[in-house]
mmCIF file of C-alpha atoms in Angstrom:
data_model
loop_
_atom_site.group_PDB
_atom_site.id
_atom_site.type_symbol
_atom_site.label_atom_id
_atom_site.label_comp_id
_atom_site.label_asym_id
_atom_site.label_seq_id
_atom_site.Cartn_x
_atom_site.Cartn_y
_atom_site.Cartn_z
ATOM 1 C CA MET B 13 2.885 -98.684 -27.391
ATOM 2 C CA LYS B 14 0.520 -100.659 -25.256
ATOM 3 C CA TRP B 15 0.310 -99.815 -21.563
ATOM 4 C CA THR B 16 1.289 -102.869 -19.513
ATOM 5 C CA ALA B 17 2.417 -103.553 -15.959
ATOM 6 C CA GLN B 18 5.998 -103.985 -17.178
ATOM 7 C CA ASN B 19 5.946 -100.535 -18.857
ATOM 8 C CA SER B 20 4.468 -98.831 -15.794
ATOM 9 C CA ILE B 21 7.088 -100.089 -13.281
ATOM 10 C CA PRO B 22 9.926 -97.869 -14.617
ATOM 11 C CA PHE B 23 7.487 -94.954 -14.823
ATOM 12 C CA ILE B 24 6.388 -95.460 -11.195
ATOM 13 C CA PHE B 25 10.011 -95.750 -9.998
ATOM 14 C CA SER B 26 10.919 -92.560 -11.915
ATOM 15 C CA LEU B 27 7.981 -90.716 -10.408
ATOM 16 C CA LEU B 28 8.780 -92.015 -6.911
ATOM 17 C CA PHE B 29 12.455 -91.012 -7.336
ATOM 18 C CA CYS B 30 11.437 -87.440 -8.295
ATOM 19 C CA PHE B 31 9.228 -87.148 -5.190
ATOM 20 C CA ILE B 32 12.066 -88.414 -2.955
ATOM 21 C CA ILE B 33 14.562 -85.934 -4.437
ATOM 22 C CA ILE B 34 12.149 -83.023 -4.060
ATOM 23 C CA GLY B 35 11.265 -84.086 -0.514
ATOM 24 C CA CYS B 36 14.906 -84.574 0.494
ATOM 25 C CA GLU B 37 15.911 -81.183 -0.839
ATOM 26 C CA GLY B 38 13.280 -79.498 1.344
ATOM 27 C CA LYS B 39 14.405 -81.502 4.396
ATOM 28 C CA PHE B 40 18.051 -80.691 3.669
ATOM 29 C CA ARG B 41 17.247 -76.964 3.716
ATOM 30 C CA ASP B 42 15.408 -77.412 7.018
ATOM 31 C CA VAL B 43 18.397 -79.227 8.490
ATOM 32 C CA GLN B 44 20.732 -76.459 7.293
ATOM 33 C CA LYS B 45 18.522 -73.857 8.960
ATOM 34 C CA MET B 46 18.486 -75.829 12.217
ATOM 35 C CA GLY B 47 22.310 -75.979 12.260
ATOM 36 C CA PHE B 48 22.622 -72.210 11.778
ATOM 37 C CA ALA B 49 23.029 -70.390 15.071
ATOM 38 C CA GLU B 50 23.466 -66.667 15.211
ATOM 39 C CA PHE B 51 26.597 -65.696 17.136
ATOM 40 C CA SER B 52 25.292 -63.149 19.588
ATOM 41 C CA PRO B 53 26.169 -62.259 23.170
ATOM 42 C CA SER B 54 24.202 -63.730 26.042
ATOM 43 C CA GLY B 55 24.620 -60.447 27.896
ATOM 44 C CA ASP B 56 25.776 -56.898 27.283
ATOM 45 C CA ALA B 57 26.396 -53.797 29.364
ATOM 46 C CA GLU B 58 27.251 -50.164 28.775
ATOM 47 C CA ASP B 59 29.424 -47.806 30.822
ATOM 48 C CA ILE B 60 30.655 -50.493 33.172
ATOM 49 C CA ASP B 61 32.664 -49.968 36.340
ATOM 50 C CA LEU B 62 33.622 -53.395 37.733
ATOM 51 C CA LYS B 63 35.607 -53.890 40.886
ATOM 52 C CA TYR B 64 37.313 -57.256 41.444
ATOM 53 C CA THR B 65 37.995 -58.304 45.023
ATOM 54 C CA ASP B 66 39.974 -61.012 46.747
ATOM 55 C CA SER B 67 39.419 -61.604 50.478
ATOM 56 C CA GLY B 68 37.717 -58.221 50.830
ATOM 57 C CA ARG B 69 40.549 -56.323 49.101
ATOM 58 C CA ILE B 70 40.034 -54.622 45.716
ATOM 59 C CA THR B 71 42.513 -56.165 43.265
ATOM 60 C CA ALA B 72 41.331 -54.501 40.043
ATOM 61 C CA ASN B 73 38.948 -51.882 38.716
ATOM 62 C CA LEU B 74 37.739 -52.206 35.115
ATOM 63 C CA LEU B 75 36.121 -49.329 33.223
ATOM 64 C CA SER B 76 34.684 -49.766 29.732
ATOM 65 C CA PRO B 77 32.026 -48.105 27.552
ATOM 66 C CA GLU B 78 30.741 -51.523 26.369
ATOM 67 C CA MET B 79 30.997 -55.155 27.435
ATOM 68 C CA LEU B 80 29.639 -58.162 25.513
ATOM 69 C CA ASP B 81 29.440 -61.491 27.348
ATOM 70 C CA TYR B 82 29.530 -64.726 25.335
ATOM 71 C CA ALA B 83 29.031 -67.114 28.267
ATOM 72 C CA THR B 84 26.944 -69.678 26.365
ATOM 73 C CA VAL B 85 29.370 -70.486 23.525
ATOM 74 C CA GLU B 86 31.670 -73.514 23.555
ATOM 75 C CA TYR B 87 34.688 -71.411 24.589
ATOM 76 C CA PRO B 88 33.195 -68.574 26.705
ATOM 77 C CA PHE B 89 34.698 -65.092 26.544
ATOM 78 C CA THR B 90 33.939 -61.462 27.312
ATOM 79 C CA GLU B 91 34.591 -58.809 24.674
ATOM 80 C CA PHE B 92 35.227 -55.090 25.135
ATOM 81 C CA PRO B 93 34.867 -53.707 21.580
ATOM 82 C CA LYS B 94 35.219 -50.054 22.622
ATOM 83 C CA GLY B 95 38.260 -50.528 24.822
ATOM 84 C CA ILE B 96 39.112 -50.657 28.495
ATOM 85 C CA HIS B 97 40.874 -48.806 31.284
ATOM 86 C CA LEU B 98 42.027 -51.246 33.957
ATOM 87 C CA THR B 99 43.654 -50.434 37.286
ATOM 88 C CA LEU B 100 45.458 -53.277 39.059
ATOM 89 C CA TYR B 101 46.257 -53.012 42.774
ATOM 90 C CA ASP B 102 49.006 -55.009 44.445
ATOM 91 C CA LYS B 103 48.998 -56.042 48.119
ATOM 92 C CA ASN B 104 50.834 -52.835 49.072
ATOM 93 C CA GLY B 105 48.316 -50.582 47.306
ATOM 94 C CA LYS B 106 50.574 -49.765 44.346
ATOM 95 C CA GLU B 107 48.668 -49.256 41.122
ATOM 96 C CA THR B 108 49.310 -50.358 37.547
ATOM 97 C CA TYR B 109 47.166 -48.866 34.767
ATOM 98 C CA ILE B 110 46.263 -50.443 31.435
ATOM 99 C CA ASP B 111 44.577 -48.793 28.459
ATOM 100 C CA ALA B 112 43.596 -50.544 25.213
ATOM 101 C CA LYS B 113 41.153 -49.735 22.430
ATOM 102 C CA TYR B 114 39.995 -53.384 22.301
ATOM 103 C CA ALA B 115 40.119 -56.308 24.732
ATOM 104 C CA ILE B 116 38.845 -59.859 24.999
ATOM 105 C CA SER B 117 38.957 -61.995 28.132
ATOM 106 C CA HIS B 118 38.980 -65.772 27.691
ATOM 107 C CA LYS B 119 37.258 -67.414 30.654
ATOM 108 C CA ALA B 120 38.757 -70.902 30.371
ATOM 109 C CA THR B 121 42.378 -69.694 30.304
ATOM 110 C CA ASN B 122 42.056 -66.457 32.336
ATOM 111 C CA ILE B 123 44.021 -64.687 29.588
ATOM 112 C CA ILE B 124 43.114 -61.153 28.533
ATOM 113 C CA ASP B 125 44.077 -60.177 24.981
ATOM 114 C CA LEU B 126 44.639 -56.403 24.790
ATOM 115 C CA GLN B 127 44.852 -54.858 21.326
ATOM 116 C CA ASP B 128 45.241 -51.551 19.492
ATOM 117 C CA ASN B 129 47.303 -48.800 21.117
ATOM 118 C CA VAL B 130 47.966 -50.702 24.345
ATOM 119 C CA LYS B 131 49.605 -48.753 27.163
ATOM 120 C CA ILE B 132 50.575 -50.096 30.560
ATOM 121 C CA TYR B 133 52.053 -47.725 33.109
ATOM 122 C CA ASN B 134 52.563 -47.266 36.827
ATOM 123 C CA GLN B 135 53.030 -44.557 39.441
ATOM 124 C CA THR B 136 56.832 -44.585 39.139
ATOM 125 C CA GLY B 137 56.778 -43.355 35.536
ATOM 126 C CA GLU B 138 57.415 -46.650 33.736
ATOM 127 C CA MET B 139 55.324 -47.199 30.609
ATOM 128 C CA LEU B 140 55.171 -49.878 27.933
ATOM 129 C CA GLU B 141 53.432 -49.235 24.604
ATOM 130 C CA THR B 142 52.604 -51.910 22.016
ATOM 131 C CA GLU B 143 49.877 -52.996 19.607
ATOM 132 C CA GLN B 144 49.025 -56.261 21.385
ATOM 133 C CA LEU B 145 49.640 -57.481 24.898
ATOM 134 C CA TYR B 146 48.405 -60.557 26.758
ATOM 135 C CA TYR B 147 47.734 -60.617 30.483
ATOM 136 C CA ASP B 148 47.725 -63.897 32.411
ATOM 137 C CA GLN B 149 45.436 -63.063 35.339
ATOM 138 C CA LYS B 150 46.322 -66.145 37.369
ATOM 139 C CA ASN B 151 50.083 -65.497 37.299
ATOM 140 C CA GLU B 152 49.791 -61.685 37.046
ATOM 141 C CA TRP B 153 52.120 -61.749 34.039
ATOM 142 C CA PHE B 154 52.153 -59.760 30.770
ATOM 143 C CA PHE B 155 53.654 -60.911 27.475
ATOM 144 C CA THR B 156 53.832 -60.065 23.768
ATOM 145 C CA GLU B 157 55.856 -60.948 20.692
ATOM 146 C CA LYS B 158 55.010 -57.594 19.058
ATOM 147 C CA LYS B 159 57.233 -54.525 18.858
ATOM 148 C CA PHE B 160 57.198 -52.358 21.962
ATOM 149 C CA LYS B 161 58.480 -49.096 23.410
ATOM 150 C CA PHE B 162 59.447 -49.005 27.090
ATOM 151 C CA THR B 163 59.867 -45.651 28.797
ATOM 152 C CA SER B 164 61.219 -45.222 32.315
ATOM 153 C CA PRO B 165 62.845 -42.404 34.266
ATOM 154 C CA LYS B 166 66.188 -43.949 33.185
ATOM 155 C CA GLY B 167 65.499 -43.758 29.433
ATOM 156 C CA VAL B 168 63.693 -45.244 26.469
ATOM 157 C CA SER B 169 64.183 -48.646 24.893
ATOM 158 C CA TYR B 170 62.603 -50.423 21.962
ATOM 159 C CA GLY B 171 62.272 -54.101 21.237
ATOM 160 C CA GLU B 172 60.291 -56.980 19.879
ATOM 161 C CA GLY B 173 59.010 -59.541 22.362
ATOM 162 C CA ILE B 174 58.785 -58.989 26.105
ATOM 163 C CA ASP B 175 57.253 -60.533 29.208
ATOM 164 C CA PHE B 176 57.075 -59.005 32.679
ATOM 165 C CA SER B 177 55.341 -58.952 36.049
ATOM 166 C CA LYS B 178 52.524 -56.454 36.575
ATOM 167 C CA ASP B 179 54.771 -54.274 38.755
ATOM 168 C CA PHE B 180 57.649 -54.262 36.178
ATOM 169 C CA LYS B 181 60.003 -55.801 38.780
ATOM 170 C CA LYS B 182 60.750 -58.835 36.599
ATOM 171 C CA VAL B 183 61.281 -58.143 32.896
ATOM 172 C CA ASN B 184 62.497 -60.460 30.119
ATOM 173 C CA SER B 185 62.888 -58.799 26.726
ATOM 174 C CA LYS B 186 64.183 -59.736 23.283
ATOM 175 C CA LYS B 187 65.763 -57.695 20.487
ATOM 176 C CA VAL B 188 66.181 -54.565 22.605
ATOM 177 C CA SER B 189 67.753 -51.266 21.549
ATOM 178 C CA GLY B 190 67.851 -47.818 23.099
ATOM 179 C CA GLU B 191 69.627 -45.697 25.660
ATOM 180 C CA VAL B 192 69.156 -46.332 29.350
ATOM 181 C CA GLN B 193 71.049 -44.658 32.220
ATOM 182 C CA SER B 194 72.895 -47.034 34.508
ATOM 183 C CA GLU B 195 72.818 -46.576 38.247
#
């Protein structure tokens, strides 16, 4: 076969195509690497003791062995992977205590998601135990759709699904069973 300009055009296009494919593949890998962002906290702390105040009055005290702050992600949150102990104070100085082995606080919604062996109790002997409980900080309201056990000086009840105020004065529960003394 004789080498002519007509024979070399397909060869040149084939060669050019190979270079483009090889070049694009390298650029594609670079673009993939640029899009990969490691999900890591923007801040972390150990053995924290935070006190929340409102108008000079302490409203809550949070204790935790570890806190991870994800303030720079699209939906910012704070994670407590080793659990929390939280004390809430009402305007009269009454205390409500919360223990959980894991917690995550969502900054945009002001909702705290408490998980794993959650216990909430107060000075009058009332205690609720469940595996997951949400706390709406703005409305000072707890809620869950999980099974729970509620213990009070009047008796013990069990159920699935409950919501209540932080002082246990307002309680709405579903599917409840148990024995409770009437007044």
